[in-house]
PDB file of C-alpha atoms and ligand atoms in Angstrom:
ATOM      1  CA  MET D 706     -10.453 -11.235 -16.036  1.00 98.00           C
ATOM      2  CA  ARG D 707      -8.205 -13.100 -13.611  1.00 98.00           C
ATOM      3  CA  VAL D 708      -6.735 -11.030 -10.788  1.00 98.00           C
ATOM      4  CA  ALA D 709      -3.935 -12.048  -8.426  1.00 98.00           C
ATOM      5  CA  ILE D 710      -3.447 -10.378  -5.043  1.00 98.00           C
ATOM      6  CA  LEU D 711       0.093 -10.797  -3.792  1.00 98.00           C
ATOM      7  CA  GLY D 712       0.404 -10.285  -0.038  1.00 98.00           C
ATOM      8  CA  VAL D 713      -2.997 -10.672   1.632  1.00 98.00           C
ATOM      9  CA  GLY D 714      -2.531  -8.680   4.829  1.00 97.00           C
ATOM     10  CA  ALA D 715      -4.906  -5.926   5.904  1.00 97.00           C
ATOM     11  CA  ILE D 716      -5.082  -4.003   2.617  1.00 98.00           C
ATOM     12  CA  GLY D 717      -4.810  -7.165   0.505  1.00 98.00           C
ATOM     13  CA  SER D 718      -7.866  -8.503   2.389  1.00 98.00           C
ATOM     14  CA  VAL D 719      -9.875  -5.363   1.550  1.00 98.00           C
ATOM     15  CA  PHE D 720      -8.984  -5.814  -2.141  1.00 98.00           C
ATOM     16  CA  ALA D 721      -9.801  -9.549  -2.028  1.00 98.00           C
ATOM     17  CA  ALA D 722     -13.213  -8.929  -0.439  1.00 98.00           C
ATOM     18  CA  ALA D 723     -14.021  -6.098  -2.865  1.00 98.00           C
ATOM     19  CA  PHE D 724     -13.094  -8.149  -5.951  1.00 98.00           C
ATOM     20  CA  ALA D 725     -14.892 -11.221  -4.574  1.00 98.00           C
ATOM     21  CA  LYS D 726     -18.164  -9.380  -5.160  1.00 97.00           C
ATOM     22  CA  THR D 727     -17.485  -9.046  -8.901  1.00 98.00           C
ATOM     23  CA  ASP D 728     -17.235 -11.754 -11.546  1.00 98.00           C
ATOM     24  CA  VAL D 729     -13.412 -11.847 -11.778  1.00 98.00           C
ATOM     25  CA  ASP D 730     -11.420 -15.002 -10.999  1.00 98.00           C
ATOM     26  CA  LEU D 731      -9.146 -14.533  -8.015  1.00 98.00           C
ATOM     27  CA  ILE D 732      -5.771 -15.891  -6.959  1.00 98.00           C
ATOM     28  CA  LEU D 733      -4.580 -15.023  -3.448  1.00 98.00           C
ATOM     29  CA  TYR D 734      -0.852 -15.391  -2.893  1.00 98.00           C
ATOM     30  CA  SER D 735      -0.197 -15.571   0.808  1.00 98.00           C
ATOM     31  CA  ARG D 736       1.744 -17.557   3.365  1.00 95.00           C
ATOM     32  CA  GLY D 737       1.527 -19.281   6.740  1.00 96.00           C
ATOM     33  CA  SER D 738      -1.614 -19.165   8.865  1.00 97.00           C
ATOM     34  CA  GLN D 739      -3.193 -16.480   6.665  1.00 98.00           C
ATOM     35  CA  SER D 740      -2.853 -18.670   3.589  1.00 98.00           C
ATOM     36  CA  ALA D 741      -4.285 -21.667   5.482  1.00 98.00           C
ATOM     37  CA  ALA D 742      -7.276 -19.648   6.762  1.00 98.00           C
ATOM     38  CA  LEU D 743      -8.075 -18.129   3.348  1.00 98.00           C
ATOM     39  CA  ALA D 744      -8.054 -21.611   1.808  1.00 98.00           C
ATOM     40  CA  SER D 745     -10.033 -23.378   4.545  1.00 98.00           C
ATOM     41  CA  THR D 746     -12.476 -20.919   6.132  1.00 98.00           C
ATOM     42  CA  GLY D 747     -12.281 -17.931   3.760  1.00 98.00           C
ATOM     43  CA  LEU D 748     -12.215 -14.280   4.760  1.00 98.00           C
ATOM     44  CA  ILE D 749     -14.338 -12.358   7.222  1.00 98.00           C
ATOM     45  CA  LEU D 750     -14.257  -8.630   6.553  1.00 98.00           C
ATOM     46  CA  THR D 751     -15.920  -5.992   8.711  1.00 98.00           C
ATOM     47  CA  THR D 752     -16.601  -3.089   6.365  1.00 98.00           C
ATOM     48  CA  VAL D 753     -16.339   0.635   7.034  1.00 96.00           C
ATOM     49  CA  ASP D 754     -20.133   0.649   7.532  1.00 96.00           C
ATOM     50  CA  GLY D 755     -19.907  -2.095  10.179  1.00 97.00           C
ATOM     51  CA  ASP D 756     -21.320  -4.867   7.963  1.00 97.00           C
ATOM     52  CA  VAL D 757     -19.703  -8.273   8.388  1.00 98.00           C
ATOM     53  CA  GLU D 758     -19.036 -10.072   5.105  1.00 98.00           C
ATOM     54  CA  HIS D 759     -18.021 -13.719   4.929  1.00 98.00           C
ATOM     55  CA  HIS D 760     -16.283 -14.636   1.687  1.00 98.00           C
ATOM     56  CA  GLN D 761     -16.168 -18.400   1.211  1.00 98.00           C
ATOM     57  CA  PRO D 762     -12.886 -20.164   0.400  1.00 98.00           C
ATOM     58  CA  ASP D 763     -14.253 -21.470  -2.916  1.00 98.00           C
ATOM     59  CA  ARG D 764     -14.374 -17.876  -4.196  1.00 98.00           C
ATOM     60  CA  TRP D 765     -10.626 -17.972  -4.920  1.00 98.00           C
ATOM     61  CA  VAL D 766      -7.585 -20.143  -5.432  1.00 98.00           C
ATOM     62  CA  VAL D 767      -4.988 -19.701  -2.696  1.00 98.00           C
ATOM     63  CA  SER D 768      -1.339 -20.117  -3.559  1.00 97.00           C
ATOM     64  CA  ASP D 769       1.205 -20.599  -0.822  1.00 91.00           C
ATOM     65  CA  LEU D 770       4.780 -19.472  -1.522  1.00 89.00           C
ATOM     66  CA  GLU D 771       5.451 -22.391  -3.882  1.00 93.00           C
ATOM     67  CA  ILE D 772       3.295 -21.593  -6.935  1.00 97.00           C
ATOM     68  CA  ILE D 773       1.936 -24.713  -8.633  1.00 97.00           C
ATOM     69  CA  GLU D 774       2.323 -25.056 -12.384  1.00 97.00           C
ATOM     70  CA  PRO D 775      -1.377 -24.790 -13.347  1.00 97.00           C
ATOM     71  CA  LEU D 776      -1.239 -21.200 -12.043  1.00 97.00           C
ATOM     72  CA  TYR D 777       1.709 -20.174 -14.226  1.00 98.00           C
ATOM     73  CA  SER D 778       1.027 -17.324 -16.684  1.00 98.00           C
ATOM     74  CA  CYS D 779      -2.697 -17.199 -15.962  1.00 98.00           C
ATOM     75  CA  ALA D 780      -3.346 -13.761 -14.395  1.00 98.00           C
ATOM     76  CA  ASP D 781      -4.233 -10.562 -16.255  1.00 98.00           C
ATOM     77  CA  VAL D 782      -3.477  -8.296 -13.319  1.00 98.00           C
ATOM     78  CA  ALA D 783      -1.362  -8.626 -10.169  1.00 98.00           C
ATOM     79  CA  PHE D 784      -1.877  -6.251  -7.238  1.00 98.00           C
ATOM     80  CA  ILE D 785       1.196  -6.167  -5.018  1.00 98.00           C
ATOM     81  CA  CYS D 786      -0.126  -5.480  -1.518  1.00 98.00           C
ATOM     82  CA  GLY D 787       2.635  -6.953   0.703  1.00 97.00           C
ATOM     83  CA  LYS D 788       5.053  -5.148   2.991  1.00 96.00           C
ATOM     84  CA  SER D 789       7.859  -3.053   1.459  1.00 94.00           C
ATOM     85  CA  ASN D 790      10.528  -5.601   2.252  1.00 93.00           C
ATOM     86  CA  SER D 791       8.655  -8.358   0.401  1.00 96.00           C
ATOM     87  CA  THR D 792       8.682  -6.602  -2.996  1.00 96.00           C
ATOM     88  CA  PRO D 793      11.626  -8.541  -4.534  1.00 96.00           C
ATOM     89  CA  ALA D 794       9.956 -11.887  -3.707  1.00 97.00           C
ATOM     90  CA  LEU D 795       6.511 -10.677  -4.797  1.00 98.00           C
ATOM     91  CA  ALA D 796       7.961  -9.383  -8.089  1.00 98.00           C
ATOM     92  CA  VAL D 797       9.192 -12.923  -8.818  1.00 98.00           C
ATOM     93  CA  ALA D 798       5.757 -14.329  -7.957  1.00 98.00           C
ATOM     94  CA  ALA D 799       4.085 -11.741 -10.219  1.00 98.00           C
ATOM     95  CA  GLU D 800       6.354 -12.744 -13.089  1.00 98.00           C
ATOM     96  CA  ILE D 801       5.313 -16.381 -12.649  1.00 98.00           C
ATOM     97  CA  LEU D 802       1.583 -15.725 -12.274  1.00 98.00           C
ATOM     98  CA  LEU D 803       1.069 -13.086 -14.964  1.00 98.00           C
ATOM     99  CA  ARG D 804       0.296 -13.723 -18.615  1.00 98.00           C
ATOM    100  CA  PRO D 805       2.930 -12.336 -21.029  1.00 97.00           C
ATOM    101  CA  ASN D 806       0.952  -9.078 -21.351  1.00 95.00           C
ATOM    102  CA  GLY D 807      -0.394  -9.036 -17.772  1.00 98.00           C
ATOM    103  CA  ILE D 808       0.002  -5.891 -15.674  1.00 98.00           C
ATOM    104  CA  ALA D 809       1.480  -5.526 -12.166  1.00 98.00           C
ATOM    105  CA  ILE D 810       0.584  -2.674  -9.817  1.00 98.00           C
ATOM    106  CA  SER D 811       2.162  -1.985  -6.453  1.00 98.00           C
ATOM    107  CA  VAL D 812      -0.131  -0.283  -3.946  1.00 98.00           C
ATOM    108  CA  GLN D 813       2.431  -0.612  -1.151  1.00 98.00           C
ATOM    109  CA  ASN D 814       3.725   2.110   1.130  1.00 97.00           C
ATOM    110  CA  GLY D 815       7.093   3.650   0.296  1.00 95.00           C
ATOM    111  CA  MET D 816       9.056   4.271  -2.880  1.00 93.00           C
ATOM    112  CA  GLY D 817      10.893   2.166  -5.429  1.00 92.00           C
ATOM    113  CA  HIS D 818       8.410  -0.733  -5.755  1.00 96.00           C
ATOM    114  CA  ALA D 819       7.387  -0.004  -9.347  1.00 96.00           C
ATOM    115  CA  GLU D 820      11.068   0.117 -10.359  1.00 95.00           C
ATOM    116  CA  ARG D 821      11.610  -3.339  -8.847  1.00 95.00           C
ATOM    117  CA  LEU D 822       8.632  -4.679 -10.800  1.00 97.00           C
ATOM    118  CA  VAL D 823       9.950  -3.053 -13.980  1.00 97.00           C
ATOM    119  CA  ALA D 824      13.287  -4.835 -13.516  1.00 96.00           C
ATOM    120  CA  ARG D 825      11.453  -8.177 -13.839  1.00 96.00           C
ATOM    121  CA  LEU D 826       8.508  -7.373 -16.080  1.00 97.00           C
ATOM    122  CA  GLY D 827       9.488  -4.370 -18.206  1.00 95.00           C
ATOM    123  CA  LYS D 828       8.000  -0.884 -18.164  1.00 93.00           C
ATOM    124  CA  HIS D 829       5.148  -1.790 -20.545  1.00 94.00           C
ATOM    125  CA  ARG D 830       3.661  -4.113 -17.858  1.00 97.00           C
ATOM    126  CA  VAL D 831       3.859  -1.965 -14.711  1.00 98.00           C
ATOM    127  CA  LEU D 832       1.721   0.828 -13.253  1.00 98.00           C
ATOM    128  CA  ALA D 833       2.615   2.826 -10.161  1.00 97.00           C
ATOM    129  CA  GLY D 834      -0.007   2.935  -7.441  1.00 98.00           C
ATOM    130  CA  CYS D 835      -0.832   3.672  -3.844  1.00 98.00           C
ATOM    131  CA  THR D 836      -3.864   3.515  -1.604  1.00 97.00           C
ATOM    132  CA  THR D 837      -5.313   5.588   1.191  1.00 94.00           C
ATOM    133  CA  HIS D 838      -7.819   2.921   2.247  1.00 96.00           C
ATOM    134  CA  ALA D 839      -7.094   1.945   5.844  1.00 96.00           C
ATOM    135  CA  ALA D 840      -7.433  -1.554   7.258  1.00 97.00           C
ATOM    136  CA  MET D 841      -6.413  -3.767  10.154  1.00 97.00           C
ATOM    137  CA  ARG D 842      -5.921  -7.512  10.389  1.00 96.00           C
ATOM    138  CA  ASN D 843      -7.716  -9.100  13.312  1.00 95.00           C
ATOM    139  CA  GLY D 844      -6.188 -12.562  12.894  1.00 96.00           C
ATOM    140  CA  PRO D 845      -5.834 -15.215  10.183  1.00 98.00           C
ATOM    141  CA  GLY D 846      -8.691 -14.811   7.689  1.00 98.00           C
ATOM    142  CA  GLU D 847     -10.151 -11.795   9.490  1.00 98.00           C
ATOM    143  CA  ALA D 848      -9.772  -8.112   8.717  1.00 98.00           C
ATOM    144  CA  GLN D 849     -11.453  -4.799   9.265  1.00 98.00           C
ATOM    145  CA  TRP D 850     -11.761  -2.017   6.680  1.00 98.00           C
ATOM    146  CA  THR D 851     -11.380   1.008   8.937  1.00 96.00           C
ATOM    147  CA  GLY D 852     -11.184   3.936   6.562  1.00 95.00           C
ATOM    148  CA  ARG D 853     -12.500   4.559   3.065  1.00 95.00           C
ATOM    149  CA  GLY D 854      -9.926   6.113   0.779  1.00 95.00           C
ATOM    150  CA  ALA D 855      -8.924   5.708  -2.851  1.00 97.00           C
ATOM    151  CA  VAL D 856      -6.685   3.623  -5.088  1.00 98.00           C
ATOM    152  CA  ARG D 857      -4.518   5.994  -7.100  1.00 98.00           C
ATOM    153  CA  LEU D 858      -2.789   4.804 -10.258  1.00 98.00           C
ATOM    154  CA  ALA D 859      -0.327   6.419 -12.670  1.00 98.00           C
ATOM    155  CA  SER D 860       1.853   5.526 -15.653  1.00 97.00           C
ATOM    156  CA  LEU D 861       5.581   5.387 -15.123  1.00 96.00           C
ATOM    157  CA  ASP D 862       7.624   8.005 -16.976  1.00 91.00           C
ATOM    158  CA  GLU D 863       7.823   7.276 -20.693  1.00 88.00           C
ATOM    159  CA  SER D 864       5.381   4.383 -20.466  1.00 92.00           C
ATOM    160  CA  ASP D 865       2.450   4.082 -22.849  1.00 89.00           C
ATOM    161  CA  LEU D 866       0.380   2.107 -20.335  1.00 96.00           C
ATOM    162  CA  THR D 867      -2.450   4.632 -19.936  1.00 95.00           C
ATOM    163  CA  PRO D 868      -6.267   4.473 -19.734  1.00 96.00           C
ATOM    164  CA  ASP D 869      -6.263   4.474 -23.570  1.00 96.00           C
ATOM    165  CA  ASP D 870      -4.984   0.906 -23.273  1.00 96.00           C
ATOM    166  CA  ARG D 871      -7.900  -1.512 -22.949  1.00 96.00           C
ATOM    167  CA  ARG D 872      -6.163  -3.397 -20.075  1.00 96.00           C
ATOM    168  CA  VAL D 873      -5.873  -0.228 -17.977  1.00 97.00           C
ATOM    169  CA  ASP D 874      -9.423   0.808 -18.775  1.00 97.00           C
ATOM    170  CA  ASP D 875     -10.725  -2.634 -17.670  1.00 97.00           C
ATOM    171  CA  LEU D 876      -8.688  -2.375 -14.504  1.00 97.00           C
ATOM    172  CA  LEU D 877     -10.042   1.065 -13.606  1.00 98.00           C
ATOM    173  CA  ASN D 878     -13.522  -0.252 -14.282  1.00 98.00           C
ATOM    174  CA  LEU D 879     -12.973  -3.220 -11.978  1.00 98.00           C
ATOM    175  CA  LEU D 880     -11.728  -0.979  -9.146  1.00 98.00           C
ATOM    176  CA  ASP D 881     -14.738   1.238  -9.661  1.00 98.00           C
ATOM    177  CA  ILE D 882     -17.411  -1.483  -9.577  1.00 98.00           C
ATOM    178  CA  SER D 883     -15.644  -3.051  -6.567  1.00 98.00           C
ATOM    179  CA  GLY D 884     -16.094   0.182  -4.607  1.00 97.00           C
ATOM    180  CA  LEU D 885     -12.358   0.804  -4.235  1.00 98.00           C
ATOM    181  CA  ASN D 886     -12.602   4.298  -5.683  1.00 98.00           C
ATOM    182  CA  PRO D 887      -9.895   4.469  -8.389  1.00 98.00           C
ATOM    183  CA  GLU D 888      -8.252   7.767  -9.299  1.00 98.00           C
ATOM    184  CA  TRP D 889      -6.050   8.148 -12.377  1.00 98.00           C
ATOM    185  CA  GLU D 890      -3.115  10.490 -11.743  1.00 97.00           C
ATOM    186  CA  PHE D 891      -0.960  12.262 -14.315  1.00 95.00           C
ATOM    187  CA  ASP D 892       2.204  12.678 -12.249  1.00 96.00           C
ATOM    188  CA  CYS D 893       3.582   9.452 -10.834  1.00 96.00           C
ATOM    189  CA  ALA D 894       6.307  11.052  -8.651  1.00 97.00           C
ATOM    190  CA  GLU D 895       3.856  13.557  -7.174  1.00 97.00           C
ATOM    191  CA  MET D 896       1.381  10.765  -6.355  1.00 97.00           C
ATOM    192  CA  LEU D 897       3.989   8.586  -4.617  1.00 98.00           C
ATOM    193  CA  TRP D 898       5.487  11.505  -2.703  1.00 98.00           C
ATOM    194  CA  GLN D 899       2.055  12.610  -1.473  1.00 98.00           C
ATOM    195  CA  LYS D 900       1.446   9.147  -0.014  1.00 98.00           C
ATOM    196  CA  LEU D 901       4.968   9.021   1.436  1.00 98.00           C
ATOM    197  CA  LEU D 902       4.359  12.357   3.165  1.00 98.00           C
ATOM    198  CA  ILE D 903       1.168  11.008   4.761  1.00 98.00           C
ATOM    199  CA  ASN D 904       2.995   7.878   5.908  1.00 98.00           C
ATOM    200  CA  VAL D 905       6.025   9.647   7.432  1.00 98.00           C
ATOM    201  CA  ALA D 906       3.629  11.944   9.306  1.00 98.00           C
ATOM    202  CA  ILE D 907       1.406   9.204  10.720  1.00 98.00           C
ATOM    203  CA  ASN D 908       3.103   5.806  10.859  1.00 98.00           C
ATOM    204  CA  PRO D 909       6.263   6.266  12.966  1.00 98.00           C
ATOM    205  CA  LEU D 910       4.661   8.516  15.601  1.00 98.00           C
ATOM    206  CA  ALA D 911       1.564   6.338  15.950  1.00 98.00           C
ATOM    207  CA  ALA D 912       3.792   3.250  16.197  1.00 98.00           C
ATOM    208  CA  ILE D 913       6.149   4.772  18.788  1.00 98.00           C
ATOM    209  CA  CYS D 914       3.321   6.176  20.921  1.00 98.00           C
ATOM    210  CA  GLY D 915       1.039   3.164  20.444  1.00 98.00           C
ATOM    211  CA  VAL D 916      -1.949   5.277  19.414  1.00 98.00           C
ATOM    212  CA  ARG D 917      -4.660   5.064  16.769  1.00 98.00           C
ATOM    213  CA  ASN D 918      -4.489   7.590  13.919  1.00 98.00           C
ATOM    214  CA  GLY D 919      -7.162   9.853  15.419  1.00 98.00           C
ATOM    215  CA  GLU D 920      -4.926  10.623  18.430  1.00 98.00           C
ATOM    216  CA  LEU D 921      -2.512  12.426  16.102  1.00 98.00           C
ATOM    217  CA  LEU D 922      -5.298  14.891  15.458  1.00 98.00           C
ATOM    218  CA  ALA D 923      -6.689  15.043  18.991  1.00 98.00           C
ATOM    219  CA  ARG D 924      -3.341  15.671  20.706  1.00 98.00           C
ATOM    220  CA  PRO D 925      -1.715  18.988  19.652  1.00 98.00           C
ATOM    221  CA  ASP D 926       1.798  17.860  20.690  1.00 98.00           C
ATOM    222  CA  LEU D 927       1.628  14.763  18.500  1.00 98.00           C
ATOM    223  CA  HIS D 928      -0.054  16.657  15.692  1.00 98.00           C
ATOM    224  CA  GLU D 929       2.735  19.227  15.610  1.00 98.00           C
ATOM    225  CA  GLN D 930       5.422  16.532  15.384  1.00 98.00           C
ATOM    226  CA  ALA D 931       3.512  14.663  12.665  1.00 98.00           C
ATOM    227  CA  LEU D 932       3.208  17.821  10.601  1.00 98.00           C
ATOM    228  CA  SER D 933       6.896  18.698  11.120  1.00 98.00           C
ATOM    229  CA  ALA D 934       8.014  15.273   9.854  1.00 98.00           C
ATOM    230  CA  MET D 935       5.747  15.756   6.851  1.00 98.00           C
ATOM    231  CA  LEU D 936       7.078  19.260   6.090  1.00 98.00           C
ATOM    232  CA  GLU D 937      10.651  17.992   6.230  1.00 98.00           C
ATOM    233  CA  ALA D 938       9.816  15.342   3.643  1.00 98.00           C
ATOM    234  CA  PHE D 939       7.997  17.989   1.585  1.00 98.00           C
ATOM    235  CA  GLN D 940      11.278  19.951   1.320  1.00 98.00           C
ATOM    236  CA  VAL D 941      13.060  16.876  -0.024  1.00 98.00           C
ATOM    237  CA  ALA D 942      10.315  16.208  -2.595  1.00 98.00           C
ATOM    238  CA  THR D 943      10.459  19.800  -3.801  1.00 98.00           C
ATOM    239  CA  ALA D 944      14.267  19.711  -3.980  1.00 98.00           C
ATOM    240  CA  GLU D 945      13.973  16.595  -6.160  1.00 97.00           C
ATOM    241  CA  GLY D 946      12.011  18.713  -8.608  1.00 97.00           C
ATOM    242  CA  VAL D 947       8.608  17.157  -7.892  1.00 97.00           C
ATOM    243  CA  ASP D 948       5.743  19.605  -8.355  1.00 96.00           C
ATOM    244  CA  MET D 949       4.068  19.625  -4.931  1.00 96.00           C
ATOM    245  CA  SER D 950       2.369  23.000  -5.426  1.00 94.00           C
ATOM    246  CA  PHE D 951      -1.113  21.421  -5.328  1.00 93.00           C
ATOM    247  CA  PHE D 952      -0.455  19.601  -2.074  1.00 97.00           C
ATOM    248  CA  ASP D 953      -1.232  21.453   1.115  1.00 98.00           C
ATOM    249  CA  CYS D 954       0.284  19.387   3.937  1.00 98.00           C
ATOM    250  CA  GLU D 955      -1.817  20.494   6.918  1.00 98.00           C
ATOM    251  CA  PRO D 956      -5.329  20.014   5.440  1.00 98.00           C
ATOM    252  CA  GLU D 957      -4.276  16.782   3.694  1.00 97.00           C
ATOM    253  CA  LEU D 958      -2.957  15.329   6.940  1.00 98.00           C
ATOM    254  CA  LYS D 959      -6.121  16.356   8.758  1.00 98.00           C
ATOM    255  CA  ARG D 960      -8.297  14.790   6.057  1.00 96.00           C
ATOM    256  CA  VAL D 961      -6.503  11.419   6.219  1.00 96.00           C
ATOM    257  CA  LEU D 962      -6.408  11.414  10.039  1.00 97.00           C
ATOM    258  CA  GLU D 963     -10.158  12.063  10.161  1.00 96.00           C
ATOM    259  CA  ALA D 964     -10.911   9.390   7.555  1.00 95.00           C
ATOM    260  CA  THR D 965      -8.742   6.794   9.346  1.00 95.00           C
ATOM    261  CA  ALA D 966      -9.224   7.945  12.968  1.00 96.00           C
ATOM    262  CA  THR D 967     -10.063   4.487  14.377  1.00 95.00           C
ATOM    263  CA  ASN D 968      -7.277   2.748  12.477  1.00 95.00           C
ATOM    264  CA  ARG D 969      -4.096   1.403  13.979  1.00 97.00           C
ATOM    265  CA  CYS D 970      -1.680   2.324  11.190  1.00 97.00           C
ATOM    266  CA  SER D 971       0.222  -0.469   9.478  1.00 97.00           C
ATOM    267  CA  MET D 972       3.431   0.320  11.344  1.00 98.00           C
ATOM    268  CA  LEU D 973       1.728   0.092  14.737  1.00 98.00           C
ATOM    269  CA  GLN D 974       0.207  -3.236  13.663  1.00 96.00           C
ATOM    270  CA  ASP D 975       3.684  -4.453  12.675  1.00 97.00           C
ATOM    271  CA  VAL D 976       5.212  -3.351  15.986  1.00 97.00           C
ATOM    272  CA  MET D 977       2.395  -5.010  17.965  1.00 96.00           C
ATOM    273  CA  ALA D 978       2.888  -8.254  16.031  1.00 95.00           C
ATOM    274  CA  GLY D 979       6.693  -8.150  16.483  1.00 95.00           C
ATOM    275  CA  ARG D 980       7.240  -7.841  12.719  1.00 94.00           C
ATOM    276  CA  LEU D 981       9.815  -5.707  10.913  1.00 95.00           C
ATOM    277  CA  THR D 982       8.285  -2.363   9.967  1.00 97.00           C
ATOM    278  CA  GLU D 983       8.401  -0.345   6.742  1.00 97.00           C
ATOM    279  CA  ILE D 984      10.411   2.456   8.366  1.00 98.00           C
ATOM    280  CA  ASP D 985      13.341   2.057   5.930  1.00 97.00           C
ATOM    281  CA  SER D 986      11.076   2.740   2.953  1.00 96.00           C
ATOM    282  CA  LEU D 987       9.421   5.704   4.684  1.00 98.00           C
ATOM    283  CA  CYS D 988      11.625   7.908   6.920  1.00 98.00           C
ATOM    284  CA  GLY D 989      14.714   5.974   5.704  1.00 98.00           C
ATOM    285  CA  GLU D 990      13.929   7.000   2.132  1.00 97.00           C
ATOM    286  CA  VAL D 991      13.413  10.661   3.136  1.00 98.00           C
ATOM    287  CA  VAL D 992      16.723  10.708   5.039  1.00 98.00           C
ATOM    288  CA  ARG D 993      18.629   8.999   2.194  1.00 98.00           C
ATOM    289  CA  ARG D 994      17.236  11.303  -0.489  1.00 98.00           C
ATOM    290  CA  GLY D 995      17.722  14.349   1.774  1.00 98.00           C
ATOM    291  CA  GLU D 996      21.394  13.456   2.257  1.00 98.00           C
ATOM    292  CA  GLU D 997      21.895  13.183  -1.498  1.00 98.00           C
ATOM    293  CA  LEU D 998      20.454  16.672  -1.966  1.00 98.00           C
ATOM    294  CA  GLY D 999      22.024  18.292   1.106  1.00 98.00           C
ATOM    295  CA  ILE D1000      18.625  18.801   2.824  1.00 98.00           C
ATOM    296  CA  PRO D1001      18.725  18.159   6.586  1.00 98.00           C
ATOM    297  CA  THR D1002      15.993  15.817   7.865  1.00 98.00           C
ATOM    298  CA  PRO D1003      16.673  15.545  11.632  1.00 98.00           C
ATOM    299  CA  LEU D1004      13.127  14.610  12.646  1.00 98.00           C
ATOM    300  CA  ASN D1005      12.844  11.831  10.077  1.00 98.00           C
ATOM    301  CA  GLN D1006      16.295  10.619  11.181  1.00 98.00           C
ATOM    302  CA  GLN D1007      15.125  10.550  14.797  1.00 98.00           C
ATOM    303  CA  LEU D1008      11.906   8.704  13.957  1.00 98.00           C
ATOM    304  CA  LEU D1009      13.932   6.217  11.909  1.00 98.00           C
ATOM    305  CA  THR D1010      16.289   5.594  14.826  1.00 98.00           C
ATOM    306  CA  LEU D1011      13.458   5.194  17.353  1.00 98.00           C
ATOM    307  CA  VAL D1012      11.451   2.745  15.244  1.00 98.00           C
ATOM    308  CA  LYS D1013      14.639   0.773  14.502  1.00 98.00           C
ATOM    309  CA  GLY D1014      15.233   0.695  18.270  1.00 97.00           C
ATOM    310  CA  ILE D1015      11.746  -0.721  18.848  1.00 97.00           C
ATOM    311  CA  GLU D1016      12.269  -3.344  16.119  1.00 95.00           C
ATOM    312  CA  HIS D1017      15.563  -4.327  17.732  1.00 91.00           C
ATOM    313  CA  SER D1018      14.179  -4.608  21.252  1.00 89.00           C
ATOM    314  CA  THR D1019      11.228  -6.716  20.012  1.00 82.00           C
ATOM    315  CA  LYS D1020      13.704  -9.073  18.343  1.00 77.00           C
ATOM    316  CA  THR D1021      16.056  -9.352  21.300  1.00 77.00           C
ATOM    317  CA  GLY D1022      13.263  -9.470  23.893  1.00 67.00           C
TER     318      GLY D1022
HETATM  319  O1  KPL E 999      -1.225   4.047   4.809  1.00 51.33           O
HETATM  320  C1  KPL E 999      -1.620   4.002   5.968  1.00 51.33           C
HETATM  321  C2  KPL E 999      -0.988   2.955   6.823  1.00 51.33           C
HETATM  322  O2  KPL E 999      -1.496   2.635   7.889  1.00 51.33           O
HETATM  323  O3  KPL E 999       0.066   2.457   6.402  1.00 51.33           O
HETATM  324  C3  KPL E 999      -2.577   5.033   6.468  1.00 51.33           C
HETATM  325  C4  KPL E 999      -3.266   5.718   5.290  1.00 51.33           C
HETATM  326  C5  KPL E 999      -1.797   6.030   7.262  1.00 51.33           C
HETATM  327  C6  KPL E 999      -3.708   4.475   7.265  1.00 51.33           C
HETATM  328  O4  KPL E 999      -3.366   4.128   8.553  1.00 51.33           O
END
């Protein structure tokens, strides 16, 4: 099997290192100093158990933004791991890299990524996904896996891409032997909303306050705000008709905060690096959907405004 990882940031590095230990061929699609490091010195990953793994650059082929022709139509699977705002560009790259029956899976934060992939590849070649593994990038070619979670996958509505299909079965097998803990879900909307709820609770507050995830558990004032943002989003999900009856916000939030306590969430990492954040696909999505349904979401609106303010001040100095 040949697997492409599109967007090799923190989570993409965890996937790359996990797959590097199997017998699959790997293509890493990345840019700038990260791409240069992966191609020249490889990847150093500190695992959740504190082991330091060095994956040599000859373990994969690195493609910079311009994909060379020998890589066209050669991948069986493409994992889209980049930031929310890179999905349109990564969907184009996936279309170039994948074989005609190759499958693309977004494990990004936020909503709407699978639909963007479908627009290019068709429903029969796309799975929805998300991940609760936590990771941080320490610099080009260096990352830390800070919290063990799962990779959750689901079929899109009315798609026949299920574990009965050999390609999906192989993929689940690969995630399993790589130690990435795959979980097959039967309700795509419920799965994506559950992850969105976790992200709107943790990411904006941790980014604004500059704290690691564990602080949102240790500090009652922050914990209360995190839970309130999550409950607001829960109302919107329920109003959309998503069955959230099996999702208990408070214990779920606690579980993820404990599992990722030492992590700086992705939004805090973005703010610290002066990058645009994923706030539009997180709180922005909750606010937009809430407005459509007449559900007020004042806390998500406030978090959206504050993170936008931080992005703006980083840009303007
Ligand atoms: O998804 C994450 C992120 O940082 O974006 C969590 C699970 C909250 C880990 O920090």
